[in-house]
Amino acid sequence: MKKTLFVTDTFQRPIRDLRISVTDRCNFRCTYCMPKEVFGPGYQFLPKDELLSFDEINRLARIFNSMGARKIRLTGGEPLLRPNLDRLIAELAQIPDLELAMTTNGSLLARKAQALKDAGLDRITVSLDSLDDAVFKNMNDVQFPVKRVLEGIEVAEKIGFSPIKINMVVKRGVNEDTILQMARYFKDTPHIVRFIEYMDVGTTNGWQLEEVVSAREIIDRIQAELPIEPLDPNYRGEVAKRWRYQQGHGEIGLIASVTQPFCGDCTRARLSARGQLYTCLFAADGFDLRQLMRRGTPDSDIEAQIRTIWQARSDRYSEIRTENTSTGARVEMSYIGG
Ligand code: SF4
């Protein structure tokens, strides 16, 4: 077996997690990620031949694995819009020492969960921003009902995906009054709701600091009815802070990029759907790895290039975020998948 040649950045952070966007397309228009005003009719998504092929994704995944990546998360846009995704998962599942996860909006999950499981997918995270149908439809902005996402979660659970993580982005004036409803619904189940502070990802969501509901406030809202206590992290670099219910069972997570930044342990590299390497969710530019592959560059040279990029990495955007930094250029989240 090929020896792993780990690489660390200027803060001694290794590459542990690789997030791969397999498409820039989505069937939702979540207002904090892909607002209709920008991603409306006529928006030019990447043509098929501009997307990384499954072979190219598999090749890069093996290179990153040989440098220490132990978890791959497939994202989008909406990854289940990429045809035959289970074929890619079956290839990636051959890579040793690799956990395969996927983040989806759940709209196609009921139909595709079995094929994903059979192909070797280990874990699923479903984005669901409210259980209140009107609020959810308003946030996904395509009038997609909560019921169909819950059906996807139920089918996935029956097939054996558990725990399923549920991501809820909380935005003031939009869905904060439905936090408790979400907590009550998944309490005493194996599934883990992660409440996410609204972030200034990309440059199209009109982010304002006052629209952020802090992790502290979210905890206080839940604590008022459902007593919770903090838990230790499962591993270094875990994004969510863990809390468990004191009565009954179950746990929740808080992802507080704005009020409690966690850049110090950030081990995440990101690949866009067209093969650019981004070293931070809030980066402006990425490095084009697809071009290297398509002009015949050998793996060893591509690995050397990634090593050089990562060793020079000094990203810690969330730690230096101010109202001014949020006016700068940043890649769109739908392009690199959160
Ligand atoms: S802001 Fe960038 S460096 Fe910080 S945790 Fe997020 S992705 Fe990592």
mmCIF file of C-alpha atoms and ligand atoms in Angstrom:
data_model
loop_
_atom_site.group_PDB
_atom_site.id
_atom_site.type_symbol
_atom_site.label_atom_id
_atom_site.label_comp_id
_atom_site.label_asym_id
_atom_site.label_seq_id
_atom_site.Cartn_x
_atom_site.Cartn_y
_atom_site.Cartn_z
ATOM 1 C CA MET A 1 0.000 0.000 0.000
ATOM 2 C CA LYS A 2 1.307 3.478 -0.980
ATOM 3 C CA LYS A 3 2.702 5.376 2.038
ATOM 4 C CA THR A 4 0.762 8.523 2.959
ATOM 5 C CA LEU A 5 2.868 11.656 2.575
ATOM 6 C CA PHE A 6 1.033 14.092 4.841
ATOM 7 C CA VAL A 7 1.178 17.830 4.148
ATOM 8 C CA THR A 8 0.478 20.724 6.503
ATOM 9 C CA ASP A 9 -0.070 24.437 5.966
ATOM 10 C CA THR A 10 1.471 27.489 7.640
ATOM 11 C CA PHE A 11 -0.652 26.786 10.781
ATOM 12 C CA GLN A 12 0.294 23.069 10.865
ATOM 13 C CA ARG A 13 -3.182 22.147 9.590
ATOM 14 C CA PRO A 14 -3.186 18.924 7.546
ATOM 15 C CA ILE A 15 -5.553 18.091 4.654
ATOM 16 C CA ARG A 16 -8.063 15.733 6.237
ATOM 17 C CA ASP A 17 -11.314 16.583 4.473
ATOM 18 C CA LEU A 18 -11.811 17.040 0.750
ATOM 19 C CA ARG A 19 -15.103 18.583 -0.375
ATOM 20 C CA ILE A 20 -15.854 17.907 -4.007
ATOM 21 C CA SER A 21 -18.551 19.825 -5.851
ATOM 22 C CA VAL A 22 -19.811 17.503 -8.601
ATOM 23 C CA THR A 23 -22.129 20.098 -10.190
ATOM 24 C CA ASP A 24 -22.827 23.838 -9.944
ATOM 25 C CA ARG A 25 -26.526 23.231 -10.667
ATOM 26 C CA CYS A 26 -29.289 23.113 -8.092
ATOM 27 C CA ASN A 27 -33.052 22.717 -8.155
ATOM 28 C CA PHE A 28 -33.445 25.045 -5.174
ATOM 29 C CA ARG A 29 -32.728 28.778 -5.002
ATOM 30 C CA CYS A 30 -31.917 29.166 -1.316
ATOM 31 C CA THR A 31 -31.770 32.887 -0.684
ATOM 32 C CA TYR A 32 -28.502 32.679 1.346
ATOM 33 C CA CYS A 33 -26.700 30.635 -1.313
ATOM 34 C CA MET A 34 -28.221 30.907 -4.805
ATOM 35 C CA PRO A 35 -30.572 33.901 -4.847
ATOM 36 C CA LYS A 36 -32.951 33.907 -7.818
ATOM 37 C CA GLU A 37 -32.018 37.475 -8.702
ATOM 38 C CA VAL A 38 -28.563 36.176 -9.708
ATOM 39 C CA PHE A 39 -29.138 32.501 -10.462
ATOM 40 C CA GLY A 40 -32.412 33.043 -12.336
ATOM 41 C CA PRO A 41 -33.617 32.018 -15.795
ATOM 42 C CA GLY A 42 -30.797 32.476 -18.302
ATOM 43 C CA TYR A 43 -28.015 31.923 -15.746
ATOM 44 C CA GLN A 44 -25.208 30.079 -17.529
ATOM 45 C CA PHE A 45 -24.309 26.919 -15.603
ATOM 46 C CA LEU A 46 -21.157 24.995 -16.514
ATOM 47 C CA PRO A 47 -21.519 22.926 -19.714
ATOM 48 C CA LYS A 48 -20.979 19.159 -19.266
ATOM 49 C CA ASP A 49 -17.487 19.070 -20.750
ATOM 50 C CA GLU A 50 -16.363 21.756 -18.317
ATOM 51 C CA LEU A 51 -17.252 19.573 -15.351
ATOM 52 C CA LEU A 52 -14.654 17.226 -13.954
ATOM 53 C CA SER A 53 -15.323 13.750 -15.305
ATOM 54 C CA PHE A 54 -15.751 10.856 -12.860
ATOM 55 C CA ASP A 55 -12.281 9.592 -13.832
ATOM 56 C CA GLU A 56 -10.764 13.008 -13.113
ATOM 57 C CA ILE A 57 -12.549 13.225 -9.751
ATOM 58 C CA ASN A 58 -11.391 9.697 -8.880
ATOM 59 C CA ARG A 59 -7.815 10.554 -9.877
ATOM 60 C CA LEU A 60 -7.731 13.703 -7.744
ATOM 61 C CA ALA A 61 -9.378 11.882 -4.840
ATOM 62 C CA ARG A 62 -6.577 9.296 -4.889
ATOM 63 C CA ILE A 63 -3.933 12.020 -4.966
ATOM 64 C CA PHE A 64 -5.491 13.848 -1.999
ATOM 65 C CA ASN A 65 -5.905 10.516 -0.182
ATOM 66 C CA SER A 66 -2.167 9.861 -0.607
ATOM 67 C CA MET A 67 -1.573 13.248 1.050
ATOM 68 C CA GLY A 68 -3.717 12.510 4.087
ATOM 69 C CA ALA A 69 -7.349 13.157 3.059
ATOM 70 C CA ARG A 70 -9.473 10.657 4.992
ATOM 71 C CA LYS A 71 -12.925 12.023 4.293
ATOM 72 C CA ILE A 72 -14.537 13.051 1.029
ATOM 73 C CA ARG A 73 -17.791 14.987 1.046
ATOM 74 C CA LEU A 74 -19.678 15.177 -2.242
ATOM 75 C CA THR A 75 -21.532 18.451 -2.667
ATOM 76 C CA GLY A 76 -22.847 20.768 -5.373
ATOM 77 C CA GLY A 77 -25.030 22.778 -6.111
ATOM 78 C CA GLU A 78 -27.208 19.738 -5.549
ATOM 79 C CA PRO A 79 -25.036 16.619 -6.066
ATOM 80 C CA LEU A 80 -27.972 14.314 -6.859
ATOM 81 C CA LEU A 81 -28.587 16.325 -10.033
ATOM 82 C CA ARG A 82 -25.356 14.835 -11.444
ATOM 83 C CA PRO A 83 -26.427 11.759 -13.444
ATOM 84 C CA ASN A 84 -25.111 8.326 -12.357
ATOM 85 C CA LEU A 85 -23.568 9.707 -9.174
ATOM 86 C CA ASP A 86 -23.697 6.198 -7.690
ATOM 87 C CA ARG A 87 -21.120 5.124 -10.308
ATOM 88 C CA LEU A 88 -18.691 7.760 -9.022
ATOM 89 C CA ILE A 89 -19.370 6.718 -5.419
ATOM 90 C CA ALA A 90 -18.659 3.065 -6.296
ATOM 91 C CA GLU A 91 -15.259 4.100 -7.716
ATOM 92 C CA LEU A 92 -14.383 6.314 -4.746
ATOM 93 C CA ALA A 93 -15.445 3.560 -2.337
ATOM 94 C CA GLN A 94 -12.456 1.524 -3.634
ATOM 95 C CA ILE A 95 -10.018 4.024 -2.129
ATOM 96 C CA PRO A 96 -8.644 2.695 1.192
ATOM 97 C CA ASP A 97 -8.974 4.643 4.453
ATOM 98 C CA LEU A 98 -11.594 6.973 3.093
ATOM 99 C CA GLU A 99 -14.982 7.915 4.515
ATOM 100 C CA LEU A 100 -17.531 8.983 1.896
ATOM 101 C CA ALA A 101 -20.184 11.522 2.815
ATOM 102 C CA MET A 102 -22.624 13.682 0.857
ATOM 103 C CA THR A 103 -24.581 16.876 1.527
ATOM 104 C CA THR A 104 -27.918 17.115 -0.297
ATOM 105 C CA ASN A 105 -31.067 19.212 -0.164
ATOM 106 C CA GLY A 106 -32.978 15.937 0.084
ATOM 107 C CA SER A 107 -35.303 16.664 -2.844
ATOM 108 C CA LEU A 108 -34.214 13.499 -4.744
ATOM 109 C CA LEU A 109 -33.132 11.406 -1.756
ATOM 110 C CA ALA A 110 -36.194 9.161 -1.462
ATOM 111 C CA ARG A 111 -35.630 7.997 -5.039
ATOM 112 C CA LYS A 112 -31.832 7.675 -4.950
ATOM 113 C CA ALA A 113 -30.923 6.589 -1.392
ATOM 114 C CA GLN A 114 -30.785 2.842 -2.105
ATOM 115 C CA ALA A 115 -28.400 3.235 -5.045
ATOM 116 C CA LEU A 116 -26.158 5.516 -2.958
ATOM 117 C CA LYS A 117 -26.034 2.971 -0.154
ATOM 118 C CA ASP A 118 -25.351 0.078 -2.522
ATOM 119 C CA ALA A 119 -22.540 2.071 -4.147
ATOM 120 C CA GLY A 120 -20.771 2.533 -0.818
ATOM 121 C CA LEU A 121 -21.787 5.952 0.505
ATOM 122 C CA ASP A 122 -21.177 6.062 4.288
ATOM 123 C CA ARG A 123 -23.004 9.165 5.478
ATOM 124 C CA ILE A 124 -25.602 11.713 4.449
ATOM 125 C CA THR A 125 -26.208 15.283 5.533
ATOM 126 C CA VAL A 126 -29.519 16.883 4.528
ATOM 127 C CA SER A 127 -30.031 20.653 4.387
ATOM 128 C CA LEU A 128 -33.450 21.524 5.841
ATOM 129 C CA ASP A 129 -33.870 25.110 6.995
ATOM 130 C CA SER A 130 -37.272 24.820 8.660
ATOM 131 C CA LEU A 131 -40.128 22.389 9.333
ATOM 132 C CA ASP A 132 -42.602 25.218 8.821
ATOM 133 C CA ASP A 133 -43.697 24.678 5.238
ATOM 134 C CA ALA A 134 -44.255 28.361 4.413
ATOM 135 C CA VAL A 135 -40.915 29.374 5.924
ATOM 136 C CA PHE A 136 -39.060 26.545 4.152
ATOM 137 C CA LYS A 137 -40.676 27.282 0.787
ATOM 138 C CA ASN A 138 -39.763 30.909 1.248
ATOM 139 C CA MET A 139 -36.118 30.022 1.980
ATOM 140 C CA ASN A 140 -35.629 27.502 -0.865
ATOM 141 C CA ASP A 141 -37.568 29.933 -3.072
ATOM 142 C CA VAL A 142 -38.914 27.172 -5.350
ATOM 143 C CA GLN A 143 -41.886 26.301 -3.149
ATOM 144 C CA PHE A 144 -40.448 22.841 -2.387
ATOM 145 C CA PRO A 145 -42.418 21.247 0.494
ATOM 146 C CA VAL A 146 -40.894 20.051 3.787
ATOM 147 C CA LYS A 147 -42.829 16.785 3.502
ATOM 148 C CA ARG A 148 -40.806 15.543 0.545
ATOM 149 C CA VAL A 149 -37.471 16.224 2.267
ATOM 150 C CA LEU A 150 -38.689 14.369 5.384
ATOM 151 C CA GLU A 151 -39.708 11.460 3.138
ATOM 152 C CA GLY A 152 -36.143 11.356 1.805
ATOM 153 C CA ILE A 153 -34.761 11.279 5.358
ATOM 154 C CA GLU A 154 -37.168 8.479 6.342
ATOM 155 C CA VAL A 155 -36.235 6.365 3.304
ATOM 156 C CA ALA A 156 -32.514 6.933 3.887
ATOM 157 C CA GLU A 157 -32.879 5.929 7.531
ATOM 158 C CA LYS A 158 -34.803 2.762 6.624
ATOM 159 C CA ILE A 159 -32.030 1.869 4.184
ATOM 160 C CA GLY A 160 -29.471 2.178 6.950
ATOM 161 C CA PHE A 161 -28.073 5.697 6.858
ATOM 162 C CA SER A 162 -27.801 6.698 10.527
ATOM 163 C CA PRO A 163 -27.225 9.089 12.113
ATOM 164 C CA ILE A 164 -28.271 11.528 9.412
ATOM 165 C CA LYS A 165 -27.128 15.079 9.979
ATOM 166 C CA ILE A 166 -29.652 17.849 9.339
ATOM 167 C CA ASN A 167 -28.234 21.307 8.516
ATOM 168 C CA MET A 168 -30.413 24.309 9.391
ATOM 169 C CA VAL A 169 -29.068 27.750 8.421
ATOM 170 C CA VAL A 170 -30.616 30.272 10.829
ATOM 171 C CA LYS A 171 -31.288 33.787 9.535
ATOM 172 C CA ARG A 172 -32.826 36.512 11.704
ATOM 173 C CA GLY A 173 -36.246 37.604 10.618
ATOM 174 C CA VAL A 174 -36.667 34.459 8.520
ATOM 175 C CA ASN A 175 -36.613 31.172 10.458
ATOM 176 C CA GLU A 176 -35.279 31.689 14.005
ATOM 177 C CA ASP A 177 -38.762 31.172 15.454
ATOM 178 C CA THR A 178 -38.769 27.631 14.055
ATOM 179 C CA ILE A 179 -35.562 26.509 15.810
ATOM 180 C CA LEU A 180 -37.428 24.822 18.675
ATOM 181 C CA GLN A 181 -39.799 23.047 16.280
ATOM 182 C CA MET A 182 -36.771 21.529 14.532
ATOM 183 C CA ALA A 183 -35.127 20.547 17.838
ATOM 184 C CA ARG A 184 -38.314 18.909 19.175
ATOM 185 C CA TYR A 185 -38.862 16.946 15.926
ATOM 186 C CA PHE A 186 -35.431 15.275 15.855
ATOM 187 C CA LYS A 187 -34.916 14.990 19.641
ATOM 188 C CA ASP A 188 -34.905 11.341 20.806
ATOM 189 C CA THR A 189 -33.951 10.199 17.295
ATOM 190 C CA PRO A 190 -30.456 9.187 16.155
ATOM 191 C CA HIS A 191 -30.344 12.168 13.805
ATOM 192 C CA ILE A 192 -28.290 15.279 14.604
ATOM 193 C CA VAL A 193 -29.551 18.759 13.789
ATOM 194 C CA ARG A 194 -26.746 21.276 13.217
ATOM 195 C CA PHE A 195 -27.813 24.886 13.607
ATOM 196 C CA ILE A 196 -25.638 27.055 11.360
ATOM 197 C CA GLU A 197 -24.957 30.773 11.763
ATOM 198 C CA TYR A 198 -25.822 32.634 8.555
ATOM 199 C CA MET A 199 -22.555 33.396 6.745
ATOM 200 C CA ASP A 200 -21.277 35.916 4.203
ATOM 201 C CA VAL A 201 -20.508 33.178 1.700
ATOM 202 C CA GLY A 202 -20.038 34.360 -1.888
ATOM 203 C CA THR A 203 -21.044 37.887 -2.855
ATOM 204 C CA THR A 204 -24.702 37.509 -3.848
ATOM 205 C CA ASN A 205 -26.692 36.879 -0.639
ATOM 206 C CA GLY A 206 -26.623 40.471 0.671
ATOM 207 C CA TRP A 207 -25.245 39.318 4.043
ATOM 208 C CA GLN A 208 -25.690 41.671 7.005
ATOM 209 C CA LEU A 209 -24.183 41.007 10.456
ATOM 210 C CA GLU A 210 -27.456 41.931 12.170
ATOM 211 C CA GLU A 211 -29.172 39.046 10.353
ATOM 212 C CA VAL A 212 -26.901 36.558 12.126
ATOM 213 C CA VAL A 213 -28.507 34.649 15.019
ATOM 214 C CA SER A 214 -25.557 33.714 17.201
ATOM 215 C CA ALA A 215 -24.909 30.191 18.439
ATOM 216 C CA ARG A 216 -25.310 31.576 21.956
ATOM 217 C CA GLU A 217 -28.824 32.799 21.190
ATOM 218 C CA ILE A 218 -29.728 29.510 19.480
ATOM 219 C CA ILE A 219 -28.578 27.562 22.548
ATOM 220 C CA ASP A 220 -30.542 29.865 24.848
ATOM 221 C CA ARG A 221 -33.689 29.412 22.758
ATOM 222 C CA ILE A 222 -33.388 25.617 22.950
ATOM 223 C CA GLN A 223 -32.228 25.591 26.590
ATOM 224 C CA ALA A 224 -35.399 27.482 27.592
ATOM 225 C CA GLU A 225 -37.463 24.357 26.871
ATOM 226 C CA LEU A 226 -35.048 21.465 26.272
ATOM 227 C CA PRO A 227 -32.084 21.484 28.680
ATOM 228 C CA ILE A 228 -28.815 20.692 26.898
ATOM 229 C CA GLU A 229 -25.153 20.336 27.900
ATOM 230 C CA PRO A 230 -21.911 20.523 25.897
ATOM 231 C CA LEU A 231 -20.096 17.405 24.632
ATOM 232 C CA ASP A 232 -16.437 16.926 23.673
ATOM 233 C CA PRO A 233 -15.597 16.980 19.949
ATOM 234 C CA ASN A 234 -15.328 13.618 18.144
ATOM 235 C CA TYR A 235 -12.061 14.696 16.471
ATOM 236 C CA ARG A 236 -9.774 17.712 15.876
ATOM 237 C CA GLY A 237 -11.253 20.002 13.274
ATOM 238 C CA GLU A 238 -14.870 18.893 13.786
ATOM 239 C CA VAL A 239 -16.886 21.839 12.474
ATOM 240 C CA ALA A 240 -19.888 21.603 14.782
ATOM 241 C CA LYS A 241 -19.784 22.145 18.523
ATOM 242 C CA ARG A 242 -21.707 19.232 20.086
ATOM 243 C CA TRP A 243 -24.483 19.508 22.692
ATOM 244 C CA ARG A 244 -26.716 16.739 24.084
ATOM 245 C CA TYR A 245 -30.159 16.761 25.622
ATOM 246 C CA GLN A 246 -30.150 16.240 29.386
ATOM 247 C CA GLN A 247 -33.592 14.602 29.301
ATOM 248 C CA GLY A 248 -34.273 11.798 26.807
ATOM 249 C CA HIS A 249 -31.542 11.345 24.237
ATOM 250 C CA GLY A 250 -30.044 12.882 21.127
ATOM 251 C CA GLU A 251 -27.595 15.598 20.317
ATOM 252 C CA ILE A 252 -27.387 18.776 18.278
ATOM 253 C CA GLY A 253 -24.528 20.733 16.744
ATOM 254 C CA LEU A 254 -23.754 24.434 16.464
ATOM 255 C CA ILE A 255 -21.710 25.707 13.521
ATOM 256 C CA ALA A 256 -20.676 29.203 14.559
ATOM 257 C CA SER A 257 -18.366 30.500 11.843
ATOM 258 C CA VAL A 258 -19.261 34.146 12.642
ATOM 259 C CA THR A 259 -19.255 34.326 16.460
ATOM 260 C CA GLN A 260 -16.932 31.382 17.345
ATOM 261 C CA PRO A 261 -14.631 30.919 14.305
ATOM 262 C CA PHE A 262 -12.816 27.577 14.034
ATOM 263 C CA CYS A 263 -10.152 28.316 11.424
ATOM 264 C CA GLY A 264 -7.375 27.149 13.731
ATOM 265 C CA ASP A 265 -8.319 23.529 13.115
ATOM 266 C CA CYS A 266 -9.583 23.838 9.542
ATOM 267 C CA THR A 267 -8.427 20.792 7.588
ATOM 268 C CA ARG A 268 -10.786 21.275 4.610
ATOM 269 C CA ALA A 269 -9.762 21.552 0.974
ATOM 270 C CA ARG A 270 -12.400 22.189 -1.690
ATOM 271 C CA LEU A 271 -12.658 21.243 -5.344
ATOM 272 C CA SER A 272 -15.058 23.142 -7.575
ATOM 273 C CA ALA A 273 -17.124 21.294 -10.179
ATOM 274 C CA ARG A 274 -14.685 22.444 -12.855
ATOM 275 C CA GLY A 275 -11.624 21.292 -10.947
ATOM 276 C CA GLN A 276 -10.265 24.332 -9.130
ATOM 277 C CA LEU A 277 -8.692 23.836 -5.723
ATOM 278 C CA TYR A 278 -9.885 26.328 -3.083
ATOM 279 C CA THR A 279 -8.151 26.464 0.288
ATOM 280 C CA CYS A 280 -11.003 28.303 2.064
ATOM 281 C CA LEU A 281 -14.797 28.602 1.761
ATOM 282 C CA PHE A 282 -14.313 32.377 1.537
ATOM 283 C CA ALA A 283 -11.445 32.364 -0.977
ATOM 284 C CA ALA A 284 -11.711 34.539 -4.077
ATOM 285 C CA ASP A 285 -9.729 32.296 -6.419
ATOM 286 C CA GLY A 286 -8.805 28.675 -6.861
ATOM 287 C CA PHE A 287 -6.018 26.812 -8.602
ATOM 288 C CA ASP A 288 -6.948 24.989 -11.832
ATOM 289 C CA LEU A 289 -6.125 21.284 -11.408
ATOM 290 C CA ARG A 290 -8.366 20.223 -14.314
ATOM 291 C CA GLN A 291 -6.109 21.999 -16.792
ATOM 292 C CA LEU A 292 -3.103 20.107 -15.441
ATOM 293 C CA MET A 293 -4.872 16.777 -15.919
ATOM 294 C CA ARG A 294 -6.194 17.613 -19.392
ATOM 295 C CA ARG A 295 -2.750 18.569 -20.635
ATOM 296 C CA GLY A 296 -1.304 15.246 -19.503
ATOM 297 C CA THR A 297 0.501 16.241 -16.301
ATOM 298 C CA PRO A 298 1.535 13.114 -14.343
ATOM 299 C CA ASP A 299 0.053 12.490 -10.882
ATOM 300 C CA SER A 300 3.388 13.116 -9.164
ATOM 301 C CA ASP A 301 3.539 16.665 -10.589
ATOM 302 C CA ILE A 302 -0.087 17.355 -9.699
ATOM 303 C CA GLU A 303 0.608 16.120 -6.181
ATOM 304 C CA ALA A 304 3.667 18.381 -5.980
ATOM 305 C CA GLN A 305 1.536 21.346 -7.107
ATOM 306 C CA ILE A 306 -1.138 20.655 -4.474
ATOM 307 C CA ARG A 307 1.585 20.252 -1.850
ATOM 308 C CA THR A 308 3.065 23.646 -2.748
ATOM 309 C CA ILE A 309 -0.359 25.318 -2.580
ATOM 310 C CA TRP A 310 -1.286 23.758 0.743
ATOM 311 C CA GLN A 311 2.103 24.410 2.390
ATOM 312 C CA ALA A 312 1.622 28.115 1.582
ATOM 313 C CA ARG A 313 -1.973 28.149 2.893
ATOM 314 C CA SER A 314 -2.656 30.756 5.600
ATOM 315 C CA ASP A 315 -6.464 31.137 5.298
ATOM 316 C CA ARG A 316 -8.389 32.080 8.424
ATOM 317 C CA TYR A 317 -11.134 34.276 7.007
ATOM 318 C CA SER A 318 -13.642 33.743 9.790
ATOM 319 C CA GLU A 319 -11.107 34.858 12.386
ATOM 320 C CA ILE A 320 -10.438 38.119 10.548
ATOM 321 C CA ARG A 321 -13.985 38.759 9.287
ATOM 322 C CA THR A 322 -15.285 42.291 9.765
ATOM 323 C CA GLU A 323 -18.084 44.226 8.069
ATOM 324 C CA ASN A 324 -15.350 45.449 5.660
ATOM 325 C CA THR A 325 -13.966 42.028 4.735
ATOM 326 C CA SER A 326 -17.443 40.952 3.699
ATOM 327 C CA THR A 327 -17.346 43.384 0.777
ATOM 328 C CA GLY A 328 -14.402 41.583 -0.874
ATOM 329 C CA ALA A 329 -14.483 39.033 -3.700
ATOM 330 C CA ARG A 330 -15.392 35.455 -2.692
ATOM 331 C CA VAL A 331 -16.284 32.342 -4.628
ATOM 332 C CA GLU A 332 -19.991 31.464 -4.628
ATOM 333 C CA MET A 333 -20.863 28.667 -2.179
ATOM 334 C CA SER A 334 -22.949 26.874 -4.829
ATOM 335 C CA TYR A 335 -19.736 26.611 -6.854
ATOM 336 C CA ILE A 336 -17.680 24.822 -4.195
ATOM 337 C CA GLY A 337 -20.400 23.312 -2.084
ATOM 338 C CA GLY A 338 -20.140 24.861 1.388
HETATM 339 S S1 SF4 B 1 -13.090 30.467 7.055
HETATM 340 FE FE1 SF4 B 1 -11.755 29.295 5.711
HETATM 341 S S2 SF4 B 1 -10.043 28.724 6.996
HETATM 342 FE FE2 SF4 B 1 -11.689 29.348 8.346
HETATM 343 S S3 SF4 B 1 -12.775 27.473 8.865
HETATM 344 FE FE3 SF4 B 1 -13.816 28.352 7.099
HETATM 345 S S4 SF4 B 1 -12.869 27.383 5.322
HETATM 346 FE FE4 SF4 B 1 -11.509 27.053 7.068
#
